[in-house]
C-alpha positions as MATLAB code, in Angstrom:
seq = 'XXXXXXXXXXXXXXXXXXXXXXXXXXXXXXXXXXXXXXXXXXXXXXXXXXXXXXXXXXXXXXXXXXXXXXXXXXXXXXXXXXXXXXXXXXXXXXXXXXXXXXXXXXXXXXXXXXXXXXXXXXXXXXXXXXXXXXXXXXXXXXXXXXXXXXXXXXXXXXXXXXXXXXXXXXXXXXXXXXXXXXXXXXXXXXXXXXXXXXXXXXXXXXXXXXXXXXXXXXXXXXXXXXXXXXXXXXXXXXXXXXXXXXXXXXXXXXXXXX';
ca = [
      34.447  130.080  -64.538;
      33.939  128.249  -67.863;
      34.849  129.703  -71.056;
      31.329  130.886  -72.218;
      31.084  132.610  -68.906;
      34.405  134.213  -69.218;
      33.731  135.386  -72.792;
      30.648  137.225  -71.400;
      32.534  138.729  -68.805;
      35.287  140.045  -70.989;
      32.711  141.536  -73.271;
      31.103  143.283  -70.124;
      34.426  144.762  -69.154;
      35.330  145.764  -72.504;
      31.829  147.384  -72.777;
      32.326  149.512  -69.621;
      35.918  150.395  -70.223;
      36.516  150.318  -73.712;
      39.772  148.436  -73.662;
      41.113  145.553  -71.665;
      44.769  144.404  -71.038;
      45.841  140.988  -71.117;
      47.803  140.727  -68.113;
      45.118  142.349  -66.038;
      42.499  139.679  -67.357;
      44.691  136.984  -66.525;
      44.883  138.038  -62.868;
      40.881  138.660  -62.688;
      40.233  135.048  -64.217;
      42.941  133.222  -62.442;
      43.998  131.791  -66.151;
      47.019  132.071  -68.266;
      47.655  134.945  -70.478;
      47.512  132.366  -73.308;
      43.864  131.491  -72.422;
      42.950  135.052  -72.652;
      44.620  135.624  -76.055;
      42.379  132.795  -77.202;
      39.472  134.340  -75.620;
      40.133  137.600  -77.489;
      40.695  136.001  -80.764;
      37.359  134.114  -80.370;
      35.857  137.725  -79.843;
      37.582  139.238  -82.222;
      36.478  136.973  -84.979;
      32.715  138.028  -84.081;
      33.741  141.507  -84.613;
      33.381  142.449  -81.064;
      36.840  143.982  -80.676;
      40.205  144.514  -82.155;
      43.431  142.842  -80.822;
      46.586  144.607  -80.425;
      49.763  143.679  -78.506;
      48.840  143.741  -75.122;
      45.386  143.787  -75.042;
      42.138  144.684  -77.276;
      39.595  147.375  -77.474;
      36.173  147.860  -78.712;
      36.052  149.154  -82.504;
      34.917  152.760  -83.121;
      33.752  154.419  -86.343;
      34.760  158.058  -84.903;
      38.417  157.002  -83.737;
      40.699  154.229  -84.937;
      43.452  154.848  -82.440;
      44.504  152.183  -80.056;
      43.377  153.534  -76.415;
      45.961  154.955  -74.160;
      45.811  152.222  -71.286;
      46.886  149.646  -74.141;
      49.708  151.794  -75.700;
      51.515  152.527  -72.485;
      51.764  148.660  -71.965;
      53.419  148.383  -75.495;
      57.349  148.505  -75.846;
      57.212  149.929  -72.345;
      60.989  149.429  -71.225;
      62.129  150.781  -74.903;
      60.032  153.654  -74.475;
      61.201  154.693  -70.978;
      64.987  154.042  -72.219;
      64.166  156.879  -74.874;
      62.764  158.850  -72.286;
      65.643  158.512  -70.064;
      68.150  159.580  -72.914;
      65.947  162.512  -74.259;
      65.950  164.116  -70.676;
      70.113  163.975  -70.817;
      69.374  166.640  -73.578;
      67.204  168.860  -71.556;
      68.396  171.765  -69.498;
      67.031  173.904  -66.301;
      65.011  176.982  -67.563;
      63.806  175.462  -70.954;
      60.485  175.335  -72.355;
      59.500  172.645  -73.721;
      56.455  171.460  -76.036;
      55.467  167.929  -75.002;
      52.695  166.030  -77.236;
      50.107  163.166  -75.892;
      52.476  159.999  -77.035;
      53.134  157.244  -74.688;
      56.802  158.017  -75.204;
      56.249  161.769  -74.147;
      54.475  160.658  -71.196;
      57.458  158.610  -70.097;
      59.670  161.611  -70.803;
      57.517  163.864  -68.142;
      57.606  160.891  -65.490;
      61.705  161.273  -66.038;
      61.812  164.959  -65.806;
      59.948  164.910  -62.523;
      62.496  162.430  -61.085;
      65.328  164.255  -62.459;
      63.766  167.553  -60.680;
      64.539  169.710  -63.664;
      63.224  173.527  -63.570;
      61.228  173.817  -66.690;
      58.009  175.195  -68.414;
      55.924  172.382  -70.243;
      53.243  173.230  -72.948;
      51.004  170.268  -73.614;
      47.946  168.957  -74.759;
      48.167  165.840  -72.818;
      46.035  165.363  -69.433;
      48.338  162.626  -68.577;
      51.356  164.962  -68.670;
      49.547  167.578  -66.675;
      48.730  164.936  -63.780;
      52.338  163.983  -64.086;
      53.536  167.685  -63.181;
      50.110  168.756  -61.121;
      52.006  168.778  -57.822;
      55.534  169.425  -59.189;
      57.613  172.409  -57.355;
      59.734  172.658  -60.199;
      57.596  172.768  -63.497;
      55.084  175.016  -64.976;
      52.166  173.863  -66.964;
      50.686  175.108  -70.011;
      47.750  173.134  -70.957;
      45.924  173.836  -74.079;
      42.374  173.378  -74.333;
      40.010  172.124  -76.970;
      38.117  168.926  -77.841;
      38.935  166.341  -75.444;
      40.211  163.164  -77.666;
      39.082  160.334  -75.097;
      41.384  157.525  -76.240;
      44.393  159.360  -76.037;
      43.462  161.982  -73.053;
      44.430  165.008  -75.116;
      43.162  168.170  -76.412;
      42.712  168.685  -80.248;
      40.807  170.746  -82.666;
      40.648  174.342  -83.744;
      40.819  175.813  -80.412;
      43.741  173.793  -79.066;
      45.500  174.465  -82.636;
      45.141  178.437  -82.362;
      46.015  178.425  -78.588;
      49.355  176.442  -79.672;
      49.980  178.864  -82.525;
      50.997  181.648  -80.085;
      53.317  179.901  -77.924;
      56.958  179.318  -78.563;
      59.412  176.798  -77.113;
      63.170  175.671  -77.036;
      62.495  172.303  -77.516;
      59.772  169.822  -78.947;
      59.484  166.387  -77.807;
      57.155  164.304  -80.080;
      56.206  161.092  -81.417;
      54.509  159.682  -84.281;
      52.745  156.803  -85.773;
      55.035  156.007  -88.710;
      58.223  157.211  -90.528;
      58.619  156.943  -94.286;
      61.678  157.605  -96.228;
      60.029  159.379  -98.921;
      57.110  161.585  -97.075;
      58.635  162.032  -93.643;
      56.759  161.631  -90.497;
      53.197  160.825  -90.398;
      50.112  160.015  -88.159;
      46.821  157.972  -87.926;
      45.350  161.037  -86.521;
      44.736  164.146  -88.385;
      43.906  166.145  -85.519;
      47.082  165.073  -83.275;
      49.053  165.459  -86.636;
      48.157  169.127  -86.482;
      49.284  169.628  -83.057;
      52.237  167.902  -83.878;
      53.085  169.971  -86.729;
      52.666  173.701  -84.987;
      54.916  171.928  -81.997;
      57.469  171.513  -84.513;
      57.408  174.826  -86.237;
      57.043  176.698  -83.001;
      60.230  175.152  -81.416;
      63.939  175.906  -81.831;
      65.212  172.119  -81.759;
      63.090  169.220  -82.331;
      63.411  165.597  -80.953;
      61.551  162.920  -82.389;
      60.902  159.861  -80.026;
      60.335  156.787  -82.160;
      60.973  152.968  -81.195;
      62.055  150.730  -83.881;
      58.406  149.716  -84.938;
      57.813  153.029  -86.328;
      60.244  152.914  -89.312;
      59.188  152.064  -92.694;
      55.714  152.634  -92.369;
      53.144  155.383  -93.483;
      49.995  156.684  -92.151;
      47.636  159.085  -93.722;
      48.408  162.545  -92.108;
      51.410  164.199  -92.721;
      53.277  165.758  -89.494;
      56.518  166.730  -91.123;
      59.069  166.208  -93.547;
      62.391  164.543  -92.452;
      64.308  168.058  -92.975;
      62.513  169.571  -89.892;
      63.503  166.953  -87.121;
      66.925  167.870  -85.395;
      67.278  164.684  -83.404;
      65.824  161.187  -83.678;
      66.049  159.024  -80.116;
      65.389  155.251  -80.991;
      66.135  152.158  -79.428;
      67.639  149.941  -82.088;
      70.270  150.670  -84.834;
      68.512  151.656  -88.049;
      69.468  150.291  -91.441;
      72.279  151.763  -93.709;
      69.580  153.275  -95.848;
      67.881  155.171  -93.186;
      71.438  156.213  -91.872;
      72.030  157.652  -95.187;
      68.432  159.365  -95.467;
      69.152  160.873  -91.697;
      72.325  162.448  -93.064;
      71.039  163.755  -96.395;
      68.563  165.625  -94.039;
      70.958  166.721  -91.268;
      69.145  164.537  -88.460;
      70.969  163.441  -85.695;
      70.171  159.902  -84.820;
      70.778  158.759  -80.934;
      70.178  155.084  -80.045;
      69.586  153.623  -76.596;
      71.039  150.717  -77.639;
      73.781  149.630  -79.919;
      74.268  146.142  -81.193;
      77.758  144.671  -82.000;
];
């Protein structure tokens, strides 16, 4: 297929699915991933799509979030390593609040592999799907407005349901972590859900890879002092270590470089 025809077909797939993965397009068109990246760059210049690491998605005035299908492909190994470490801190009989982040989805997968006996409260359709046939995990899924890009329930009804629930641990992620403002998100509705999960849990685990640090988004989830444990993939700076100590936040690494 010539380049012009490939571009038209990529655009058709985008309009049909809303997002594309570079590796998948490479297989479909039997060309290199570098060729697909150049194709996506051309389409981005025409304001047809937004490129991100691993893929691209259609622009939307209603929701700026990168679609779940793409986020699941980004830093996948690191997310699973964070999830594996997180599961080491979970015991049978606990009640967990799990958000709709891709890292939390990895945690759900690791919980199912380990066969832990738990109750899980979540707003994530993906988390529900992981446990739908589980013998050991009871699931409470809060309802509300379906946010299609994250496959999660948000909005006033979701918030009201969550306010009446309690958990031993909250397992959440975020879009950004700032030394001054704390934990922030690019979605006001997801930030509200995570805020209540923190408030209604005895212990809070923040699951965040290295790219989240020293960034800031518009919607506040929580100040650092409300987080008990941060699990991340790489050692943070001395300045961040000092900030964590000041706020009594335990930092756990999946990798420690010499």
